[in-house]
CSV table of C-alpha atoms and ligand atoms in Angstrom, one decimal:
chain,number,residue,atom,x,y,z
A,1,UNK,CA,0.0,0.0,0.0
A,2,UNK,CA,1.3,3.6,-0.8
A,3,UNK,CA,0.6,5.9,1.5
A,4,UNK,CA,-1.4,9.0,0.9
A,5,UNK,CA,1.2,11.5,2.1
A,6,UNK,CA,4.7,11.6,2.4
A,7,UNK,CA,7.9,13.7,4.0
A,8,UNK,CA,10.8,13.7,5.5
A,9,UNK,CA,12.7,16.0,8.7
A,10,UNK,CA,15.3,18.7,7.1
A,11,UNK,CA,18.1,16.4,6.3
A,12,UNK,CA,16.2,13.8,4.9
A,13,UNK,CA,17.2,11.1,7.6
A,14,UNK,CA,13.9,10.1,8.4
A,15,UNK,CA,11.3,9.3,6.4
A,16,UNK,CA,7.1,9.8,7.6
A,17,UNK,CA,4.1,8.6,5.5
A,18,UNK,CA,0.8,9.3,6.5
A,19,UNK,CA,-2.4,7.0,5.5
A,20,UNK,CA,-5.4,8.9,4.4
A,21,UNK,CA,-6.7,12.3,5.5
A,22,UNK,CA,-5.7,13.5,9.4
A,23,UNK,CA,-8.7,13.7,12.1
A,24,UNK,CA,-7.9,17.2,12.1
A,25,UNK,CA,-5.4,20.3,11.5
A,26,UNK,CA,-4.8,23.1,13.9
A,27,UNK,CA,-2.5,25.4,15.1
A,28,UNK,CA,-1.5,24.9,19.0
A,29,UNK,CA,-0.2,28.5,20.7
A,30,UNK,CA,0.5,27.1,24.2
A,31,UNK,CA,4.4,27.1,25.2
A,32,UNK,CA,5.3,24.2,25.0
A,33,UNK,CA,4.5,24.5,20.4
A,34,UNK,CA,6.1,28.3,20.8
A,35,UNK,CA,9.4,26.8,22.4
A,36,UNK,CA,9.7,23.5,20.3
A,37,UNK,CA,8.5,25.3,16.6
A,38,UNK,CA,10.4,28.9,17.0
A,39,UNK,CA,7.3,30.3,16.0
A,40,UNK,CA,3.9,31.5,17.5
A,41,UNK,CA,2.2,28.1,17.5
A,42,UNK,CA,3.1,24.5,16.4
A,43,UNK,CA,1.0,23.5,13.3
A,44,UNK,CA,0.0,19.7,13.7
A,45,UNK,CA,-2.3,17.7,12.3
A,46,UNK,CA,-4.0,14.6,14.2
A,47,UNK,CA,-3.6,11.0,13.1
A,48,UNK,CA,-4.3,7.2,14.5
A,49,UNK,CA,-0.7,6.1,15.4
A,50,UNK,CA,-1.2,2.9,12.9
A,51,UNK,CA,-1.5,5.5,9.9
A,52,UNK,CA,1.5,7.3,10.4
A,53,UNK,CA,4.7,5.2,9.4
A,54,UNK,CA,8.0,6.6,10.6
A,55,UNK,CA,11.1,5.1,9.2
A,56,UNK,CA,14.5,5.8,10.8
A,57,UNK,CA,16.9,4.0,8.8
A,58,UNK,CA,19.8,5.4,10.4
A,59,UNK,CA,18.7,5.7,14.2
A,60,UNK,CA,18.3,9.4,14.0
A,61,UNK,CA,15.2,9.2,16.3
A,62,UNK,CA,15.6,10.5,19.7
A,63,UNK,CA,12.8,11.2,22.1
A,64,UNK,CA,12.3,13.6,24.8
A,65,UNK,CA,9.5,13.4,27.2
A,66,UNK,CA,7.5,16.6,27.9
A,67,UNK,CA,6.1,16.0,31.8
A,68,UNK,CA,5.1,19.3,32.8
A,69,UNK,CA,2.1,20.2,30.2
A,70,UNK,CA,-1.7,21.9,30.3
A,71,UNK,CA,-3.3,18.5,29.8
A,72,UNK,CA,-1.9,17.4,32.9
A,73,UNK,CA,-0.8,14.0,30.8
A,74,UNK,CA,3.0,13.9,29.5
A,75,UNK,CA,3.9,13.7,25.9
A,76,UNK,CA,6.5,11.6,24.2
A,77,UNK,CA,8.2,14.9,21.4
A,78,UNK,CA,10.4,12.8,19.0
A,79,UNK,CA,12.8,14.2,16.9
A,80,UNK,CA,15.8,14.0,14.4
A,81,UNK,CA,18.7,14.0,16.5
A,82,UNK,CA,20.4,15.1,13.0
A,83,UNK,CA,18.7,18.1,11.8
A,84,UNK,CA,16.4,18.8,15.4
A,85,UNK,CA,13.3,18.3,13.4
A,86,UNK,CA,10.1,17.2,15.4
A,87,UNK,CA,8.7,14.6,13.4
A,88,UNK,CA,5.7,13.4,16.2
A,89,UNK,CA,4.2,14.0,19.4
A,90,UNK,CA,3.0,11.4,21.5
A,91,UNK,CA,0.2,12.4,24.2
A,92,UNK,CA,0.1,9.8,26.8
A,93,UNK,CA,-3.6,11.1,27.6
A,94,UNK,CA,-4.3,8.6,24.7
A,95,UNK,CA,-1.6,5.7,25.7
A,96,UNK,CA,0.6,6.5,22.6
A,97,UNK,CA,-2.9,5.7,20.1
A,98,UNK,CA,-2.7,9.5,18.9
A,99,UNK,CA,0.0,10.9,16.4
A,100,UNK,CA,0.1,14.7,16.5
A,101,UNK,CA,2.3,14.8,13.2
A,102,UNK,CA,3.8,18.1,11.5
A,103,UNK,CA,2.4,18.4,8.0
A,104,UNK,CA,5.2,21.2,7.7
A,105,UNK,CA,7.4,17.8,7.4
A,106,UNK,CA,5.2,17.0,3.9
A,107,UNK,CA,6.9,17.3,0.3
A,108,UNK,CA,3.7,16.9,-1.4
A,109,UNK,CA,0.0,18.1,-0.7
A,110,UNK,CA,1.2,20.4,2.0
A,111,UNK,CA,-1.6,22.8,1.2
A,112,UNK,CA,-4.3,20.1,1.4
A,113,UNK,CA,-3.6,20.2,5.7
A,114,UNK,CA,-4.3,24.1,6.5
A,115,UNK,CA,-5.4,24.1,9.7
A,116,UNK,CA,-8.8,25.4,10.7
A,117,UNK,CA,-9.0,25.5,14.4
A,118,UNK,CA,-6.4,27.2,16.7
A,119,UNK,CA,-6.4,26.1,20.8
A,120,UNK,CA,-4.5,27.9,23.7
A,121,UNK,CA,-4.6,31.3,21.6
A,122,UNK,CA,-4.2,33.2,24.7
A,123,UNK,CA,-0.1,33.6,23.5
A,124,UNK,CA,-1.0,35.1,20.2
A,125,UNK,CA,-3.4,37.2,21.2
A,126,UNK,CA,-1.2,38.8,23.7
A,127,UNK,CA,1.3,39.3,20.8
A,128,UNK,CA,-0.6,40.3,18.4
A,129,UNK,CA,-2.8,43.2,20.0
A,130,UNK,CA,-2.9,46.4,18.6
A,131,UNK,CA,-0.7,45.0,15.2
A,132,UNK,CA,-2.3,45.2,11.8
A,133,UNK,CA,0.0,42.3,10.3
A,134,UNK,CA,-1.2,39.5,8.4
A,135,UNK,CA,1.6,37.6,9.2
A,136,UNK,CA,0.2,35.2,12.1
B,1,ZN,ZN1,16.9,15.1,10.2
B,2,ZN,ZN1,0.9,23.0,22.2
């Protein structure tokens, strides 16, 4: 089976594929997406962990545990120990079943996965008041 999407983390060291269309696409302001992304909020898109295929051919994948977090649950943030691209997070709320993936990671269809829900905005509103930019 192909899979219906397909990308890799900046240096190309790990591969992701992810079958069919996510659950849904959002943007995630809370600190946690600011610190990891380098920008306002993390864009993710959610997944069943058995659709999204992660291959690490060279064991580039490292994993760091988040344990302090609004949901109150940890999450598992793995990453390319290469480039420092997140390819996954892993909320333990769901026992691992959940894959919040990074379409940003996507070489194809990229536009197909803009999001169209924002949560924890609080950040962004904070930042944004009184600007006129269309820029966030
Ligand atoms: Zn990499
Ligand atoms: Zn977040």
């Amino acid at each position: 089976m192909t899979a219906s999407h397909q990308g890799t983390c900046l240096c190309g060291s790990i591969e992701v594929s992810f079958n069919g269309e996510p659950k849904r696409n959002f943007i995630c302001y809370c600190s946690d997406c600011r610190k990891g992304s380098g920008h306002l909020g993390q864009f993710i898109s959610e997944y069943n962990s058995s659709d999204v295929i992660v291959t690490d051919k060279d064991s580039k994948l490292k994993e760091y545990v988040v344990t302090k977090t609004k949901s109150g649950f940890p999450k598992k943030k793995q990453f390319c120990g290469e480039c420092g691209s997140t390819v996954l997070t892993l909320p333990m709320k769901h026992n691992g079943e959940v894959a919040m993936v990074r379409p940003s990671l996507l070489d194809t269809k990229f536009a197909s996965f803009a999001p169209n829900k924002a949560i924890f905005g609080d950040a962004r509103t904070e930042y944004t008041k009184g600007s006129e930019s269309e820029f966030y």
